[in-house]
Coordinates of C-alpha atoms in Angstrom, one line a residue:
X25 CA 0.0 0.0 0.0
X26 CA 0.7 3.7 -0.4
X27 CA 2.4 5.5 2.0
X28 CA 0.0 7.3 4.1
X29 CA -0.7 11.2 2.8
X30 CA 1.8 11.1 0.7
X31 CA 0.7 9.9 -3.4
X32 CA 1.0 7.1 -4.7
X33 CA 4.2 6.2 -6.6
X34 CA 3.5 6.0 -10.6
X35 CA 3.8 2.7 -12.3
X36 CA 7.1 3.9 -14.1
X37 CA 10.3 1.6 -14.0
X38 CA 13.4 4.2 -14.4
X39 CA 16.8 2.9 -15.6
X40 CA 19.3 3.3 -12.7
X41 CA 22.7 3.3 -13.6
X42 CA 25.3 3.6 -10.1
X43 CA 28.5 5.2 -10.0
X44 CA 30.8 3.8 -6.7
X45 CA 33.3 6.2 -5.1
X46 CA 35.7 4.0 -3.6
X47 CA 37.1 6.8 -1.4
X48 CA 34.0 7.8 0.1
X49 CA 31.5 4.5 -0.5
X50 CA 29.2 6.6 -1.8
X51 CA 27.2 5.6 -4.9
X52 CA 25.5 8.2 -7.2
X53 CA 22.7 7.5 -10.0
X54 CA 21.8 8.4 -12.9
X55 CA 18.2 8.2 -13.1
X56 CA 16.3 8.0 -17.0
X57 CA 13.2 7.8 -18.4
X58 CA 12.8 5.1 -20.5
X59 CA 10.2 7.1 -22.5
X60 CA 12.5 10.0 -23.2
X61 CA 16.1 11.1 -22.8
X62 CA 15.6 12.9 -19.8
X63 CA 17.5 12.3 -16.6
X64 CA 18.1 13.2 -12.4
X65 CA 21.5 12.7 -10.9
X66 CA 21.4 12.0 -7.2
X67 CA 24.0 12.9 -4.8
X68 CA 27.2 13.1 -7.1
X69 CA 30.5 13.2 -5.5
X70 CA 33.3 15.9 -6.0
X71 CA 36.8 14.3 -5.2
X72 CA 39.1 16.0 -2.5
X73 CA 42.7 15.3 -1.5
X74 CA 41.9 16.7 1.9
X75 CA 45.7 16.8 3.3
X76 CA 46.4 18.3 -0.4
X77 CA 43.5 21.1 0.0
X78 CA 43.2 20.0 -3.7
X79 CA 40.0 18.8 -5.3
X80 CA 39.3 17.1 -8.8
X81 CA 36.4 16.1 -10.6
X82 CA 37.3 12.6 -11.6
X83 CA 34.1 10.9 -10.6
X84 CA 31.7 13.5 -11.9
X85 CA 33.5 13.3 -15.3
X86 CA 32.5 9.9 -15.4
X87 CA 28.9 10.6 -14.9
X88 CA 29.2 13.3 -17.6
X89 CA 30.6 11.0 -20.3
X90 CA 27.9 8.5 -19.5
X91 CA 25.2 11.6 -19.9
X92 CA 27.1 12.8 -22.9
X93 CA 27.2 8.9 -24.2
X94 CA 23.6 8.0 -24.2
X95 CA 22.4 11.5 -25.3
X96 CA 20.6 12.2 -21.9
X97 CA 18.9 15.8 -20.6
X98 CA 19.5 16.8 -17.1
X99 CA 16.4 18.1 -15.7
X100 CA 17.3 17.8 -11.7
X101 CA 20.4 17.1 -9.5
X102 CA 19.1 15.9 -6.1
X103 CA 20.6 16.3 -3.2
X104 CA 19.2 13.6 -0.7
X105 CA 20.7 15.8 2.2
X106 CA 23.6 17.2 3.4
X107 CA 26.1 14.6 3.2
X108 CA 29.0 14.7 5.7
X109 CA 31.6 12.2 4.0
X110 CA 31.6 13.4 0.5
X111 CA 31.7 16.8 -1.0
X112 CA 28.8 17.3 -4.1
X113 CA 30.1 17.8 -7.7
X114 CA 26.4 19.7 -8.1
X115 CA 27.5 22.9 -9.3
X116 CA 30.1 21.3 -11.7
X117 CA 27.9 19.2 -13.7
X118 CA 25.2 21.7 -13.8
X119 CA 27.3 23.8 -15.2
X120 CA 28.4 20.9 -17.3
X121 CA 25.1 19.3 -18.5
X122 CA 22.5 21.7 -16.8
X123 CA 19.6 21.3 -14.5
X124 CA 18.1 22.7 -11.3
X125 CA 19.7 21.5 -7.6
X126 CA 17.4 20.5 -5.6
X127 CA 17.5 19.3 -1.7
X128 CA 14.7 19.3 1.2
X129 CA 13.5 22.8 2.5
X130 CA 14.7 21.9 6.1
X131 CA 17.9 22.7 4.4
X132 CA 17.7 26.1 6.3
X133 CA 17.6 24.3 9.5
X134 CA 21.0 22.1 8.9
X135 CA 22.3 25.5 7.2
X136 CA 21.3 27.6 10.9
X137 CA 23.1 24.7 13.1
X138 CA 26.2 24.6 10.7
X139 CA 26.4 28.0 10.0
X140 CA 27.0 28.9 13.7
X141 CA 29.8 25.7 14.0
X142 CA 31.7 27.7 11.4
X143 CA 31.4 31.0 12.4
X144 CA 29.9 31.9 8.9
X145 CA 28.8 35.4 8.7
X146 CA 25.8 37.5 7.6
X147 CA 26.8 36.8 4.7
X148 CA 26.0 33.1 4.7
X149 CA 22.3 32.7 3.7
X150 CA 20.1 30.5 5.8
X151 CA 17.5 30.2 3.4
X152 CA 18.5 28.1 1.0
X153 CA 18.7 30.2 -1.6
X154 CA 22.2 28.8 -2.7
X155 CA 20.0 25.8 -3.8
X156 CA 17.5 26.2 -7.2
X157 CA 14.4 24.2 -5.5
X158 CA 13.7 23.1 -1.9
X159 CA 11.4 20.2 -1.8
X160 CA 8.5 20.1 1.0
X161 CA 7.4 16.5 2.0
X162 CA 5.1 15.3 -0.7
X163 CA 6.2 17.5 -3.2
X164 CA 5.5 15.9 -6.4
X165 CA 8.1 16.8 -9.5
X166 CA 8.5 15.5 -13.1
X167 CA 11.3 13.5 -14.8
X168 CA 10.8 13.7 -18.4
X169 CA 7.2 11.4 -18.5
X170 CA 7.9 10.1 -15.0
X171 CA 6.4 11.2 -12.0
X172 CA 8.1 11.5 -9.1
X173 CA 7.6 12.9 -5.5
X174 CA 9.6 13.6 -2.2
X175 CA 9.2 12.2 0.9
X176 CA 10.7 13.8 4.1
X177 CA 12.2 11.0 6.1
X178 CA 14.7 13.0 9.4
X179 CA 16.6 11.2 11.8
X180 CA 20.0 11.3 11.0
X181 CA 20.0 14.8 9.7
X182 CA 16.9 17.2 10.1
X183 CA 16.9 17.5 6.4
X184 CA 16.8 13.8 4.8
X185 CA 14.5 13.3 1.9
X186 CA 14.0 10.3 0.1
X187 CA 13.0 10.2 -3.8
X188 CA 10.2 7.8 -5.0
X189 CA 10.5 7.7 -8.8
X190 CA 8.4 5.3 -10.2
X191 CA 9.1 1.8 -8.6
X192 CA 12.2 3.3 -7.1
X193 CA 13.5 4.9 -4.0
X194 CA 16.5 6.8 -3.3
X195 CA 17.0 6.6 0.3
X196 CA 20.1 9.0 1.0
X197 CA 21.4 7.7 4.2
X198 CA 18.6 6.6 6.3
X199 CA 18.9 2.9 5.1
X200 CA 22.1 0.9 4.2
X201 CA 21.8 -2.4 2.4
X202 CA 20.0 -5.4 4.9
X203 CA 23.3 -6.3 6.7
X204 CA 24.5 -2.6 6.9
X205 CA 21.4 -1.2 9.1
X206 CA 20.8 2.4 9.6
X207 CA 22.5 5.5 9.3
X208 CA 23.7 7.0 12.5
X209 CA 21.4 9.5 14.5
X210 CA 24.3 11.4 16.3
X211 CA 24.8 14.9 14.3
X212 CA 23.7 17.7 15.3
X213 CA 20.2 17.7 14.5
X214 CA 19.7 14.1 14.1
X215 CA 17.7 11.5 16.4
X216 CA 17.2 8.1 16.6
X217 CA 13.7 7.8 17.2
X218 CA 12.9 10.0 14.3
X219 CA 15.1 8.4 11.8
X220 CA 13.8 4.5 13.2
X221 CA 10.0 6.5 12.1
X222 CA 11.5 7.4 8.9
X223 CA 12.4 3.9 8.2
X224 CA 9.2 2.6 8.7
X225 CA 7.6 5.1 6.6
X226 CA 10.1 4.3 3.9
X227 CA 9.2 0.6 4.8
X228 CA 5.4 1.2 4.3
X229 CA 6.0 1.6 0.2
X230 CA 4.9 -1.5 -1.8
X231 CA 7.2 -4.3 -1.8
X232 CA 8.5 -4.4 -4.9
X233 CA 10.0 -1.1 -4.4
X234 CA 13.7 -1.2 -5.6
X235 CA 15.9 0.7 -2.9
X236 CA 18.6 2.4 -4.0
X237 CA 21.5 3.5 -1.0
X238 CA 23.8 6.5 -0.5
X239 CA 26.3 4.3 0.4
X240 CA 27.4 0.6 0.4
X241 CA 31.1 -0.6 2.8
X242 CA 30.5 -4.5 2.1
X243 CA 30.1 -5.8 6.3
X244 CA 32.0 -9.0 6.0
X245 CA 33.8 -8.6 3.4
X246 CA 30.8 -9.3 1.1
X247 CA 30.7 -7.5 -2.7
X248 CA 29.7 -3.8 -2.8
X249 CA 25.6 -3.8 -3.4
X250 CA 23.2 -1.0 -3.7
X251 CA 20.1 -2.2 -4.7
X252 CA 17.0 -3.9 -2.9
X253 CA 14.3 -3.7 -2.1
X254 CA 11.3 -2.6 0.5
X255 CA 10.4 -6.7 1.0
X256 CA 13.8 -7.3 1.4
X257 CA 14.6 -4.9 3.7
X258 CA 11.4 -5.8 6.1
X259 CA 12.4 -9.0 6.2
X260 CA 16.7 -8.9 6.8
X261 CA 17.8 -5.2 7.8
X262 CA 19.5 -6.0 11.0
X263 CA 18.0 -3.1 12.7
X264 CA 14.8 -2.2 10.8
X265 CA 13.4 -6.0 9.8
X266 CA 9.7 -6.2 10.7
X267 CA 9.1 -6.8 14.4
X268 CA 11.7 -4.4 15.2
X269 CA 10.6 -2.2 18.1
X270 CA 11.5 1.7 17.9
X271 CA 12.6 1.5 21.8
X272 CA 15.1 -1.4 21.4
X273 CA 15.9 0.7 18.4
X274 CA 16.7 3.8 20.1
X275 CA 18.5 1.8 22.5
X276 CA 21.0 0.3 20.1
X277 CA 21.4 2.9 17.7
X278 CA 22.4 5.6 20.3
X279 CA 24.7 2.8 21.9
X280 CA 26.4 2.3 18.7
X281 CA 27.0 6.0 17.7
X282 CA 28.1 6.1 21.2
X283 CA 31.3 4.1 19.7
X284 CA 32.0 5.7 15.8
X285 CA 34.4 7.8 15.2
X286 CA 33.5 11.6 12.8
X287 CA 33.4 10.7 9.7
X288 CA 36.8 11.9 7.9
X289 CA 35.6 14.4 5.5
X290 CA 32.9 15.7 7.7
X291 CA 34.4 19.2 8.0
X292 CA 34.8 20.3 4.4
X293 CA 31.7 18.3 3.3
X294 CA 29.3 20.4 5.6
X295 CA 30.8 23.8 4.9
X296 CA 30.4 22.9 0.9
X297 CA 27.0 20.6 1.0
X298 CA 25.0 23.7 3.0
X299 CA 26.3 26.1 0.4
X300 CA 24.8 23.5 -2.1
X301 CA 28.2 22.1 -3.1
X302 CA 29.7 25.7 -4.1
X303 CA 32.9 26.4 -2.4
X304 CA 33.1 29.2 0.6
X305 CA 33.8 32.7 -1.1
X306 CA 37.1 33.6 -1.9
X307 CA 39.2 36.3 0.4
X308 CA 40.6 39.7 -1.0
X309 CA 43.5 37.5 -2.5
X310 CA 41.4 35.4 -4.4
X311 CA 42.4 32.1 -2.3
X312 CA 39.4 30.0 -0.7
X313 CA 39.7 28.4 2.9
X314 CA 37.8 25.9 4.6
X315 CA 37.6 26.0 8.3
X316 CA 38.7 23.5 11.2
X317 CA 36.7 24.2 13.9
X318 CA 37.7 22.9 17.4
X319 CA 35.9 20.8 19.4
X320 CA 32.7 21.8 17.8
X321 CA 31.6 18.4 16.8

């Protein structure tokens, strides 16, 4: 069944095509309309050498030459939220390929918190204007012939959204794959009994619903994987499966974030995801800094 008020995803079956970053585990899509050439890219990744202060654009390229390959239109780059352990190549392949960047409209929220931790001045916005479109939950949004709509899902950020296109949902963080779990509820912002509701609303899409995740680090050893599904997920996510209760839930997960470590590119990745992937402005030399705040995390 349908998720309750929100609509009811379309009958459409995208082609997904996943792009793994190896440094960060993250994987972004490429999202098409079989009935046209027209395309989304979720969460794309710019490369940083962070002891370098250097950045590249390896991975985007790729996505690029697969756009420019198969003859696609961008109409949207999706941010699921602000990601803290990749920076986004939005800005670059919109200038690249085109499109409007889109994120949810509790951006402003994450953009308040964060812009305090950095000491960001009036002249950091915190209203999301450095994004093209903020998605409310629900919001419903086109892809070439497909419909599509976004559904706010918080927890472990205030400002997590996941994208139903079709028969497929792009989770962001709030689901790994069935032996990964959850995301962790521990940022500033984020909490576990919000992001265990989350799950279950995610969870509450029809079965067949192919999941696609933010990221994938292979527990075990196993292959990297990045696609399943809601059935599958109800019945072997280690911390979601059906039957799990949201105390015992709360319980473990803030146990376990108790014990993880920041991730390692949280720092740069914040101060460039809130600004919708743009780097901070230049200084009267023309040179661009990121900040290391201490003990703010």
């Amino acid at each position: 069944m349908a998720t309750p008020n929100l609509p009811t995803p379309s009958d459409a079956r995208p082609e997904v095509t996943g792009f793994f970053d190896g440094q960060t585990n993250t994987i972004s899509y490429v999202v098409r309309d079989p009935a046209s050439c027209a395309c989304a890219i979720v969460d794309s990744v710019m490369d940083i050498d962070y002891a370098a202060g250097r950045i590249a654009f390896e991975h985007a390229d790729r996505i690029i030459e697969h756009v420019r390959r198969h003859g696609l239109e961008v109409e949207w780059l999706i941010e699921t939220h602000v990601h803290a352990d990749h920076l986004s190549a939005a800005p670059y392949l919109q200038q690249e390929l085109g499109g409007r960047i889109g994120i949810g409209e509790r951006i402003v929220q994450v953009q308040d918190t964060f812009g305090k931790v950095f000491n960001e001045g009036t002249e950091f916005r915190r209203d999301g204007s450095q994004f093209d479109w903020l998605f409310a939950d629900g919001d419903r949004y086109r892809i070439g012939t497909m419909e599509a709509f976004a559904m706010h899902t918080p927890g472990h950020t205030p400002a997590c959204m996941t994208h139903v296109v079709g028969n497929a949902a792009f989770v962001g963080d709030t689901l790994f794959m069935p032996d990964g779990g959850t995301a962790r509820a521990d940022f500033p912002g984020g909490d576990a009994r919000t992001l265990y509701r989350s799950t279950r609303r995610i969870l509450a899409l029809p079965e067949d619903t192919r999941l696609f995740m933010c990221h994938d680090y292979g527990p075990g050893g196993r292959d990297i994987r990045w696609e399943t599904t809601v059935a599958e997920q109800r019945a072997q996510n280690i911390h979601v499966h059906d039957g799990a209760g949201e105390d015992d839930f709360v319980r473990m997960r803030s146990e376990r974030d108790a014990t993880l470590s920041m991730p390692r590119l949280i720092l740069p990745s914040l101060q460039v995801n809130m600004r919708a992937g743009h780097l901070p402005p230049a200084d009267d030399s023309g040179r661009r800094f990121l900040k290391l705040p201490i003990d703010a995390l």
